[in-house]
Coordinates of C-alpha atoms and ligand atoms in Angstrom, one line a residue:
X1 CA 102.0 60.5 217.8
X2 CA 104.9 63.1 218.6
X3 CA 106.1 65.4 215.9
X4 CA 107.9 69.0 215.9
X5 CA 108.6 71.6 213.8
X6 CA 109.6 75.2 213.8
X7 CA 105.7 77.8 214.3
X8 CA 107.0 81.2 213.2
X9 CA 110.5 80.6 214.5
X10 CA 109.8 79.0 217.3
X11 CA 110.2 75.2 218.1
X12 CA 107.5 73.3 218.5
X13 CA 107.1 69.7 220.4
X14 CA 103.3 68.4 219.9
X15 CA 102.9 64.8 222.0
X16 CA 100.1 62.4 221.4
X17 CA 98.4 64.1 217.9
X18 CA 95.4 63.1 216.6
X19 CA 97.6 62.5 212.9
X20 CA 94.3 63.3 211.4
X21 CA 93.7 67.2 213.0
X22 CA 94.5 70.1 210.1
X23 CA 96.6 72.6 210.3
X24 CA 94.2 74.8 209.5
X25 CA 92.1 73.7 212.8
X26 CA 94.9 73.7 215.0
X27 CA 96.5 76.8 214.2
X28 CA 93.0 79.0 214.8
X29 CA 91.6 76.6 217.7
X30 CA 94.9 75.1 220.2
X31 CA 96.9 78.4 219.1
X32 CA 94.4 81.2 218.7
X33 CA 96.3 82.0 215.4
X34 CA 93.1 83.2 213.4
X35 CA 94.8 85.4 211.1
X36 CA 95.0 82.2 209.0
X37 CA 91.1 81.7 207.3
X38 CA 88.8 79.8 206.8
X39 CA 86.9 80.2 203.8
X40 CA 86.1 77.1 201.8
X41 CA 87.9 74.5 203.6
X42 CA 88.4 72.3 200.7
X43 CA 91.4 73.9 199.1
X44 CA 89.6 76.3 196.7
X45 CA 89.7 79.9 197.7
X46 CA 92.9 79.9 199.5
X47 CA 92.0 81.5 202.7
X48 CA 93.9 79.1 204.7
X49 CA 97.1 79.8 202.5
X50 CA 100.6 79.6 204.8
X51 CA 104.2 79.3 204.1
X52 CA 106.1 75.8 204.1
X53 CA 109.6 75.3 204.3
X54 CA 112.2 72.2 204.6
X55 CA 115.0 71.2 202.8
X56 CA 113.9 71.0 199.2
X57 CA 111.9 74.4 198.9
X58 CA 109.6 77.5 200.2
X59 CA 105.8 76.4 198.9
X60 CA 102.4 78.3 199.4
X61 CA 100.1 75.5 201.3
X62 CA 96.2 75.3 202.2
X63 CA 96.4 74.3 205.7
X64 CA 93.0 73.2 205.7
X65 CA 94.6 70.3 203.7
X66 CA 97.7 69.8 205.5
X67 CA 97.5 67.5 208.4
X68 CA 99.6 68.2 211.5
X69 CA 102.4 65.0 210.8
X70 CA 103.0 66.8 207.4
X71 CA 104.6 69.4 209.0
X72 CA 107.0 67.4 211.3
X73 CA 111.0 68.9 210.6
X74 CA 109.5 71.6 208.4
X75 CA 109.4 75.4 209.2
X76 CA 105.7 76.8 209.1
X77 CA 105.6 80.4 208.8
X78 CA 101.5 81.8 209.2
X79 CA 100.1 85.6 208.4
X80 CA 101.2 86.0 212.4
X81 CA 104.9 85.5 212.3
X82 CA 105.6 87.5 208.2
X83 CA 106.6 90.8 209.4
X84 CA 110.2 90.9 210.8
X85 CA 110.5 90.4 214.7
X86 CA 111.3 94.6 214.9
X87 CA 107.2 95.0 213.2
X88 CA 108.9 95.9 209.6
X89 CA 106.4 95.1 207.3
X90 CA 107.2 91.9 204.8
X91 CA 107.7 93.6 201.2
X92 CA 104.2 92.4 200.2
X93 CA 102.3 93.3 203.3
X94 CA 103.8 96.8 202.6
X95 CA 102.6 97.1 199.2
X96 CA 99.2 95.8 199.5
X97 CA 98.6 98.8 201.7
X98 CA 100.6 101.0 199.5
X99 CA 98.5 99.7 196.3
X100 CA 95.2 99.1 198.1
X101 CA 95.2 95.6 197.8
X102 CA 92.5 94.7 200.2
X103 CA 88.9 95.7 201.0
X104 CA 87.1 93.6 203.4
X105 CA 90.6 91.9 203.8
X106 CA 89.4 88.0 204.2
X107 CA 91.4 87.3 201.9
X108 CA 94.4 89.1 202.1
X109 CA 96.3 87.1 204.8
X110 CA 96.2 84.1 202.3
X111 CA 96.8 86.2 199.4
X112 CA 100.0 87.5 201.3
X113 CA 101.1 84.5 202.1
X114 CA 100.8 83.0 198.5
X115 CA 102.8 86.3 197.3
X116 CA 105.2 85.9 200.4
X117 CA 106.1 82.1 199.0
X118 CA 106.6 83.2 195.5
X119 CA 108.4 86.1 196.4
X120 CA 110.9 83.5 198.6
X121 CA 111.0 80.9 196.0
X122 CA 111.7 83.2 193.0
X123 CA 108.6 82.4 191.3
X124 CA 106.9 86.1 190.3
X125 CA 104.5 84.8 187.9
X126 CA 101.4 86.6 189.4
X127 CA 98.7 84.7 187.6
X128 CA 100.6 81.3 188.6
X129 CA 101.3 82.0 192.4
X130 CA 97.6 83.3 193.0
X131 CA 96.0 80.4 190.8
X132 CA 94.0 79.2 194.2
X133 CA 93.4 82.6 196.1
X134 CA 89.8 83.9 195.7
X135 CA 89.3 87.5 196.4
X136 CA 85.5 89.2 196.0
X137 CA 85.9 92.1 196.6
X138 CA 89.0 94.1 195.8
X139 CA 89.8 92.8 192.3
X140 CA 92.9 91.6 191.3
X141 CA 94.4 94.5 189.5
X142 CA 95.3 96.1 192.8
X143 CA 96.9 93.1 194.2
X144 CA 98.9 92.0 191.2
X145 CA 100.2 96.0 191.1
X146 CA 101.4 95.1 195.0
X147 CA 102.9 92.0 193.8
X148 CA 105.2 93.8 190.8
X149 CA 105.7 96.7 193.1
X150 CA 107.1 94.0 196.0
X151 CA 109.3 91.6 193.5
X152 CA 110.8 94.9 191.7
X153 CA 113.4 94.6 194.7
X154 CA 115.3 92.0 196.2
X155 CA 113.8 90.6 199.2
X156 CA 115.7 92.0 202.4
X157 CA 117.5 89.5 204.4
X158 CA 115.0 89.9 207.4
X159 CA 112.5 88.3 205.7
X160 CA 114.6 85.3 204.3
X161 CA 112.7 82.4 204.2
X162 CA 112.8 80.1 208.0
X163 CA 116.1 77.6 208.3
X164 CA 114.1 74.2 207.2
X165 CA 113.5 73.0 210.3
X166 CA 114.3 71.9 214.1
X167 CA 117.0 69.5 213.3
X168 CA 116.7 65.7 213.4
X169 CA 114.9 64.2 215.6
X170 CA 115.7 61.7 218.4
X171 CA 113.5 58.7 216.9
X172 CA 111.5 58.0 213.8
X173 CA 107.3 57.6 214.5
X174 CA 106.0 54.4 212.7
X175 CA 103.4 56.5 211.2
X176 CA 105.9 58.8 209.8
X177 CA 108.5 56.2 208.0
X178 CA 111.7 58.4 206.8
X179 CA 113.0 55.7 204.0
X180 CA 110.7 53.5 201.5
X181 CA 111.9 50.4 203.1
X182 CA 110.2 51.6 206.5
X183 CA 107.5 52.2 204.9
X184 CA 107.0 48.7 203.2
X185 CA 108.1 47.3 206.3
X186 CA 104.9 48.9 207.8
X187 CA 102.7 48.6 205.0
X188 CA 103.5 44.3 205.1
X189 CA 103.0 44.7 209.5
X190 CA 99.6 46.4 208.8
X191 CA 98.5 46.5 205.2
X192 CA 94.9 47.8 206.3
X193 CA 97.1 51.1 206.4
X194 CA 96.3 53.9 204.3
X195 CA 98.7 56.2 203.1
X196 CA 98.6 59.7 203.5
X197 CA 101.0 61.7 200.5
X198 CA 99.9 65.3 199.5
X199 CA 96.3 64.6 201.7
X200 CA 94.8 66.6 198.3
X201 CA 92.0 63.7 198.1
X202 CA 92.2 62.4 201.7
X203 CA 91.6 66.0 203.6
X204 CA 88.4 65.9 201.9
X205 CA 87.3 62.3 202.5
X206 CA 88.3 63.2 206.0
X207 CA 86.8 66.9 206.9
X208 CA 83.9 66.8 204.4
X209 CA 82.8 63.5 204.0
X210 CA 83.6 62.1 207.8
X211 CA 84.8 59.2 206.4
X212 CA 86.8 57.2 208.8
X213 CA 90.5 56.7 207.3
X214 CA 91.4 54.0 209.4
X215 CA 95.0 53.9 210.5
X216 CA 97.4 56.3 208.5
X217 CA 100.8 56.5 207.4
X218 CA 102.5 59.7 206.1
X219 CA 105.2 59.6 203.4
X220 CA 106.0 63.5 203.6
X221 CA 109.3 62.2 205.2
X222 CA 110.7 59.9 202.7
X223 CA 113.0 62.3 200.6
X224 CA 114.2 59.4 198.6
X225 CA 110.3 58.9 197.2
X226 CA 109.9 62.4 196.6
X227 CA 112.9 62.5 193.8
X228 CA 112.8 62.7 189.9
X229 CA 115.9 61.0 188.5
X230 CA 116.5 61.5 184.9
X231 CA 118.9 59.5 183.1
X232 CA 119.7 59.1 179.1
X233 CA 117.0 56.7 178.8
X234 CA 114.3 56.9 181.4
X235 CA 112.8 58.9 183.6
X236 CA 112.1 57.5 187.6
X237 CA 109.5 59.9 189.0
X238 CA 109.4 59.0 192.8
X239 CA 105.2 58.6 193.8
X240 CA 105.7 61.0 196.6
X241 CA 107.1 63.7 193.5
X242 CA 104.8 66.7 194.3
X243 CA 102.8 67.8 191.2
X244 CA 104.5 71.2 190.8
X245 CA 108.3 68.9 191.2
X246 CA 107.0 67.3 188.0
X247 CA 105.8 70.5 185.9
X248 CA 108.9 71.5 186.5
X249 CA 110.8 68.0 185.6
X250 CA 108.5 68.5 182.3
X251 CA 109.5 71.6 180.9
X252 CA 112.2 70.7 179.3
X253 CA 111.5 67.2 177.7
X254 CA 107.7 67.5 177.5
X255 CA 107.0 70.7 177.5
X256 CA 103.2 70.6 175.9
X257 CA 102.6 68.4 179.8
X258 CA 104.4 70.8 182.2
X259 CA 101.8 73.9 180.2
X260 CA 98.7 71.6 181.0
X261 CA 100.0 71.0 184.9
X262 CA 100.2 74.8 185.0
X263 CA 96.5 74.4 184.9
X264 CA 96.4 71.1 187.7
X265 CA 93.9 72.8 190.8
X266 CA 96.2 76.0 192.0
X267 CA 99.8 76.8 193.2
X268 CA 98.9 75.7 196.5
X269 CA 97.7 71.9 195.6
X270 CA 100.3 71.4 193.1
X271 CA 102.7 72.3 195.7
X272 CA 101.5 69.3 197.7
X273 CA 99.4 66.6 195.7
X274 CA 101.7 63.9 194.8
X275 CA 101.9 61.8 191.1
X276 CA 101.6 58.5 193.3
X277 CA 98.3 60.4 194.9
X278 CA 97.2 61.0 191.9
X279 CA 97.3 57.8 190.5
X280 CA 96.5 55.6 193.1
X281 CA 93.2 57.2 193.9
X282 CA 91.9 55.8 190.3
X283 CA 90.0 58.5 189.5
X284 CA 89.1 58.8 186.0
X285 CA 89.5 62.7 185.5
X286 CA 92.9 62.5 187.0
X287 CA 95.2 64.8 184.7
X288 CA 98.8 63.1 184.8
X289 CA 97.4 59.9 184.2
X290 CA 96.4 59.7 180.3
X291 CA 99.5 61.8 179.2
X292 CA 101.9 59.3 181.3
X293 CA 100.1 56.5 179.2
X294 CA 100.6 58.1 176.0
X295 CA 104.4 58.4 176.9
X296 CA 104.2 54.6 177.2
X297 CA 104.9 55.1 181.2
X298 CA 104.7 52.1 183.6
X299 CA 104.4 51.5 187.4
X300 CA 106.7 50.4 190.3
X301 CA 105.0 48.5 192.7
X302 CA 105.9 47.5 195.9
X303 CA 105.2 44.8 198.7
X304 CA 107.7 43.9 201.5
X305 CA 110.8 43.6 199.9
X306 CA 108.8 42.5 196.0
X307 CA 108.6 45.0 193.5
X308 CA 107.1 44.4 190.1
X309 CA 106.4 46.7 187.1
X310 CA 103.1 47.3 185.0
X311 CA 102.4 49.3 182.1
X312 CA 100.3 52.2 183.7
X313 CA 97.3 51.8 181.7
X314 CA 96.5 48.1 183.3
X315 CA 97.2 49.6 186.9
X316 CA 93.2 50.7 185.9
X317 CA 91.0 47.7 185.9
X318 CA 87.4 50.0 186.4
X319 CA 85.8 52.8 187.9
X320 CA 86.8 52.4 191.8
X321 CA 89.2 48.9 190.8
X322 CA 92.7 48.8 190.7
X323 CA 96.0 46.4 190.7
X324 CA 96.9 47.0 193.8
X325 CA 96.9 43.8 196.5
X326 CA 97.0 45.3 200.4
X327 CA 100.0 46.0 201.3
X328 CA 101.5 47.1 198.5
X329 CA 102.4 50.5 197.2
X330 CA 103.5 52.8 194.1
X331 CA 107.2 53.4 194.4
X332 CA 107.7 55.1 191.5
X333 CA 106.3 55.7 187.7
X334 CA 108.8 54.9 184.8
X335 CA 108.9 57.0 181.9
X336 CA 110.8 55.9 178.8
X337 CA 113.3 59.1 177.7
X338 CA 115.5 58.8 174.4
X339 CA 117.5 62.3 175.0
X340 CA 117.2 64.3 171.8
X341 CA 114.3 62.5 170.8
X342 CA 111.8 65.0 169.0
X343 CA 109.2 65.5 171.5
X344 CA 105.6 64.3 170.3
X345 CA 103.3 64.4 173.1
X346 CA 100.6 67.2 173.0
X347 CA 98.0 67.2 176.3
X348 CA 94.8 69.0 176.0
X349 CA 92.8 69.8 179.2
X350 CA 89.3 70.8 178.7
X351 CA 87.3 72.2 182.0
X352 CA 85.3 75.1 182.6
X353 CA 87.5 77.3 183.9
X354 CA 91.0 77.8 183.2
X355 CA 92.7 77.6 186.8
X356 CA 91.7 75.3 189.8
X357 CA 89.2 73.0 187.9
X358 CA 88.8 69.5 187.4
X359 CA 88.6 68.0 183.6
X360 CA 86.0 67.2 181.9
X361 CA 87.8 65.8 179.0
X362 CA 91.6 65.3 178.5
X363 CA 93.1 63.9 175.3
X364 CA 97.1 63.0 175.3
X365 CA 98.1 62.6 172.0
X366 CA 101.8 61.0 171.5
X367 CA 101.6 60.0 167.4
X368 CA 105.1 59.5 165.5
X369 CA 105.4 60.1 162.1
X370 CA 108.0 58.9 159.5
X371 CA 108.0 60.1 156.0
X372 CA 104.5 61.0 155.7
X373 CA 103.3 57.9 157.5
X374 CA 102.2 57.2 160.8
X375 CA 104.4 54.8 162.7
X376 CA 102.9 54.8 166.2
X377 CA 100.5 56.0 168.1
X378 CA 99.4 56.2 171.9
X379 CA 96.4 58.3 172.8
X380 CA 95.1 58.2 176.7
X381 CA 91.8 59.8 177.5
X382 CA 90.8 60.9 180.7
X383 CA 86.8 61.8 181.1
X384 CA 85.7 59.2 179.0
X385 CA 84.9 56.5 181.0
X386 CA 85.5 54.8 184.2
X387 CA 89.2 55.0 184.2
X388 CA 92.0 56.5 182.2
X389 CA 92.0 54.8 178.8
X390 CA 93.9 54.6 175.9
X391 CA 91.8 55.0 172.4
X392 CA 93.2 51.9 170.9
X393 CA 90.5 51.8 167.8
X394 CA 91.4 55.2 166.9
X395 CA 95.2 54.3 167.4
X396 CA 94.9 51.3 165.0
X397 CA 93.0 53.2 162.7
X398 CA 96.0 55.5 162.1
X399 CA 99.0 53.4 162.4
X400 CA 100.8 52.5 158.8
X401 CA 98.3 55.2 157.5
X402 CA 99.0 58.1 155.6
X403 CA 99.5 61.1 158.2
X404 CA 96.3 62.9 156.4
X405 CA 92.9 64.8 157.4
X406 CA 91.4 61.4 155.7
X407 CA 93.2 59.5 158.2
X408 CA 92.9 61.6 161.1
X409 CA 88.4 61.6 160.4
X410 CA 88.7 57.8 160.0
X411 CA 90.6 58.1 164.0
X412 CA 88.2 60.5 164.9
X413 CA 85.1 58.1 163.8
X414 CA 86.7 55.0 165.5
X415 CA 86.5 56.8 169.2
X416 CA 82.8 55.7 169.0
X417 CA 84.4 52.1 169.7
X418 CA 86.4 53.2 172.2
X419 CA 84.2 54.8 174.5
X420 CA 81.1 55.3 175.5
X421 CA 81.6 58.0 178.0
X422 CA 78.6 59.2 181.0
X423 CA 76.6 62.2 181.0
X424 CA 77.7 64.0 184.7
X425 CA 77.4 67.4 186.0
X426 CA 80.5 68.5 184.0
X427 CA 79.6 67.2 180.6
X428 CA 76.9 65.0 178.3
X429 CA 78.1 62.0 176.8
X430 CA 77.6 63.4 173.3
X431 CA 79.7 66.5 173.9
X432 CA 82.5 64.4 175.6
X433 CA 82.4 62.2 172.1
X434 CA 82.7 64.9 170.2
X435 CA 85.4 66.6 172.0
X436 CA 87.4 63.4 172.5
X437 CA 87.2 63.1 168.9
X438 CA 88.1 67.0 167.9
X439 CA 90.9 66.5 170.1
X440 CA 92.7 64.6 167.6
X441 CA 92.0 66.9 164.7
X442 CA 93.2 69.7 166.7
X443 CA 96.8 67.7 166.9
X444 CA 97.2 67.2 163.5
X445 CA 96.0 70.7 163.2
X446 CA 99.0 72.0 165.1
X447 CA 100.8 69.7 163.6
X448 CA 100.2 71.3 160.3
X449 CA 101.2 74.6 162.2
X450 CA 97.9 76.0 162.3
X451 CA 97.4 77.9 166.1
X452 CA 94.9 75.9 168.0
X453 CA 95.0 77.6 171.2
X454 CA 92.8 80.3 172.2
X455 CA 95.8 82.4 173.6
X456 CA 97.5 81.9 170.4
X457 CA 94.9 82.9 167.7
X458 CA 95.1 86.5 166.8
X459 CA 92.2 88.5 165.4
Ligands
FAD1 C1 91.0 72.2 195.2 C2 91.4 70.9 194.5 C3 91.7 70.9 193.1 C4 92.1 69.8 192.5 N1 92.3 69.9 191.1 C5 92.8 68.8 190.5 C6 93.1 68.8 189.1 O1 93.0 69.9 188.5 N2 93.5 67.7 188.5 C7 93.6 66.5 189.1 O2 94.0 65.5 188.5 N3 93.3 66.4 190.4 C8 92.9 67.5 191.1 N4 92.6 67.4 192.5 C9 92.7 66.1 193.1 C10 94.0 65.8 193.9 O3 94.7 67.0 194.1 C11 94.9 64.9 193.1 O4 94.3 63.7 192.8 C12 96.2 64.6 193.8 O5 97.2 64.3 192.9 C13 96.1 63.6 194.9 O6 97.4 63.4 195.4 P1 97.7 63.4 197.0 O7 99.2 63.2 197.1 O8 97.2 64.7 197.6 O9 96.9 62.2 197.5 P2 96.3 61.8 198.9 O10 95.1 62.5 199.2 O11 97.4 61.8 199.9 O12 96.0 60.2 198.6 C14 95.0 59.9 197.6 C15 94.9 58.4 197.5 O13 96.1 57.8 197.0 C16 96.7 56.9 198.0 N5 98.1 57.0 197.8 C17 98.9 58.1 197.8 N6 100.2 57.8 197.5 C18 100.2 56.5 197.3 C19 101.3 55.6 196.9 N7 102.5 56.0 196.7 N8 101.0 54.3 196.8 C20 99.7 53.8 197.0 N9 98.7 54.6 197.3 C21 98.9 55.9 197.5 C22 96.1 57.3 199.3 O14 96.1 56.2 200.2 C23 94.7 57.7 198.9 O15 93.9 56.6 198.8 C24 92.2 68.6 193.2 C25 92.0 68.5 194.5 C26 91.6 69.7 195.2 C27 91.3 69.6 196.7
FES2 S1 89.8 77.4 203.5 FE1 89.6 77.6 201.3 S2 91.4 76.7 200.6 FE2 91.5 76.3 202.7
FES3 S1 89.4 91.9 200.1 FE1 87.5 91.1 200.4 S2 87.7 89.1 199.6 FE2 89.5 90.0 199.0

């Protein structure tokens, strides 16, 4: 497979790729460009952090889960090729010296890099942009004092981000499709194919547990699948959306989601997981699942030229199962939108840590209420048992009910029909009960306007 892209500036032409080699892998082994780490290699500690750019924005990436066809018409920028081509120091590498950011300094080429990206995007949330960057021995307090000192000025135009990439290229690879009907053209030709979006889950199937993938196709290309559309009564969230594309679509009409995506894995796998990925890899702690459910959400499917849709919550037959016949693919998710509509929808993520972590329980509570009674109710659990799953005891035990603590205990004690959830390494089955079913109480909790977030409660 051919692809090119721009390595620090420079074009780059790679002929016959293995599609399946890391960025991460190639940079430090064919290019001897080993300022970029390698700590974890599974997207935790940001090591491996570099600096994507195309058309559509300047991100933070883990290269170890970036596979070389992503980067094909993109600019890639590594620790190598950030100061300006005179040796001027990039704003943050200059203040992590000044501030004493970095002590053993494993860390710090990814840790500059993550800063670099937020500083190029205009994202100077500290806490966000360094969500997925492990440091153990300097402390952060140093490095977020370099990251104020470095955004208190505009960035100089050396150090603009890369132009987006080497220009269009001669001739589309099959592997790399550049419209949806390409790719359902290929998917029908050879529906053993597997499709490659953010590579979040596959990198891992692939460098950790050897697992043969089989022929791939890469939908990193297909700008069309990576949009969010919104219109006055739905909106069409494209399956190759990146997960950070939809916090941001969020914020305004559901804003209690886009707070709990601030909190999906770190900066740098929000910035390339997909909402398709996410969904199509059935796993039952996925987090935009259950809170697409409760919004009543359903799924574009496509073979060849067929498309049908399906409410999201049957897309899930069980644990490792889903309505999906080869071939076929998720275009898009559908999401019902009445603008001005009062917003309803609270998501609660409940893992051990508060960044980078995967849930052990996550409640998505979208319950309407009209003069004192409740008129309808979606709840989607995730964590609870082999698939996402709405709690449609507890919902029938509130709707046409009285919007009361009476009615909210008799919801809470009809989750014991709804699930019966598994003990695992992240919680018992009695504690995810429990939670599952405090969950609710908490929501009519807030609703009463009673703080029920940690960060909110004051002493
Ligand atoms: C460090 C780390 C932290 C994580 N934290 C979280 C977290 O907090 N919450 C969470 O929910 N997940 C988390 N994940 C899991 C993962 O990031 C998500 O599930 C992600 O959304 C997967 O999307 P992707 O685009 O990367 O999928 P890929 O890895 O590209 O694909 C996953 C699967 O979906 C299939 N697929 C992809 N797109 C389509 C499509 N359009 N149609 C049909 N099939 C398709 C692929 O063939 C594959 O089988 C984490 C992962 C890592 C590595
Ligand atoms: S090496 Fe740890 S995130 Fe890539
Ligand atoms: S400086 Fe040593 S790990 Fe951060």
């Amino acid at each position: 497979m051919d692809i090119a892209f721009l390595l620090n500036g420079e074009p780059v032409r790679l002929r016959g790729v293995d599609p399946l080699t890391t960025t991460l892998d190639w940079l430090r082994e064919a290019r001897g460009l080993t300022g970029t780490k390698e700590g974890c290699n599974e997207g935790d500690c940001g090591a491996c952090t570099v600096m994507l750019t195309d058309g559509a924005s300047t991100r933070a990436l883990n290269a170890c889960l970036l596979f070389l066809p992503q980067l094909d018409g993109k600019a890639l920028t590594t620790i190598e090729g950030l100061a300006a081509p005179d040796g001027t120091l990039h704003p943050v590498q200059q203040a992590m010296i000044e501030h004493h950011g970095a002590q053993c300094g494993f860390c710090t080429p990814g840790i500059v890099m993550s800063l670099a990206a937020g500083q190029a995007s205009g994202e100077h949330d500290v806490n966000r942009l360094l969500s997925g960057n492990l440091c153990r021995c300097t402390g952060y307090a140093p490095i977020a004092r370099a990251a104020e000192a470095a955004f208190a000025r505009p960035l100089p135009e050396a150090f603009s981000p890369p132009p987006a990439g080497p220009g269009p290229r001669a001739f589309v690879e099959p592997e790399l499709p550049d419209s949806i009907d390409a790719l359902a053209a290929r998917l029908v030709e050879r529906p053993e194919t597997r499709i490659v979006a953010g590579a979040t889950d596959l990198g891992l199937r692939h460098t950790k547990a050897l697992e043969d993938l089989g022929p791939v196709v890469f939908v990193s290309q297909i700008e069309e699948m990576a949009r969010i559309e919104t219109s006055p009564y739905m909106i069409r969230i494209g399956a190759a959306a990146s997960i950070e594309a939809l916090r941001k679509a969020m914020r305004q009409p559901h804003p209690h989601f886009a707070a709990m995506l601030d909190r999906f894995a770190s900066a740098q796998v929000r910035a390339a997981a997909t909402v398709g990925g996410n969904i199509a890899n059935g796993s039952p702690i996925g987090d935009t699942p259950p809170p697409l459910i409760a919004l009543g959400a359903s799924l574009l499917l496509r073979r060849g030229e067929v498309s049908r849709e399906i409410p999201l919550e049957d897309f899930f037959i069980e644990y490792g199962r889903q309505d999906r016949a080869p071939g076929e693919f998720i275009e898009a998710i559908v999401l019902p939108h009445e603008a001005g509509a009062e917003d309803r929808l609270r998501v609660y993520k409940i893992s051990k840590r508060f960044d980078q972590d995967i849930s052990s329980v996550l409640g998505a509570f979208n319950i309407v209420v009209n003069e004192g009674k409740v008129q309808s109710a979606r709840i989607a659990f995730g964590g609870m048992a082999g698939v996402p799953k709405r709690a449609l005891a507890a919902e029938r035990a509130l709707v046409g009910a009285p919007w009361s603590r009476e009615t909210v205990e008799a919801g809470m004690a009809a989750m014991a029909e709804d699930f019966t959830p598994l003990s695992d390494h992240r919680a018992s089955a009695a504690y995810r009960l429990l939670t599952a079913a405090n969950l609710l109480l908490r929501y009519w909790l807030e609703d009463q306007g009673e703080p029920v977030s940690v960060r909110e409660v004051q002493p």
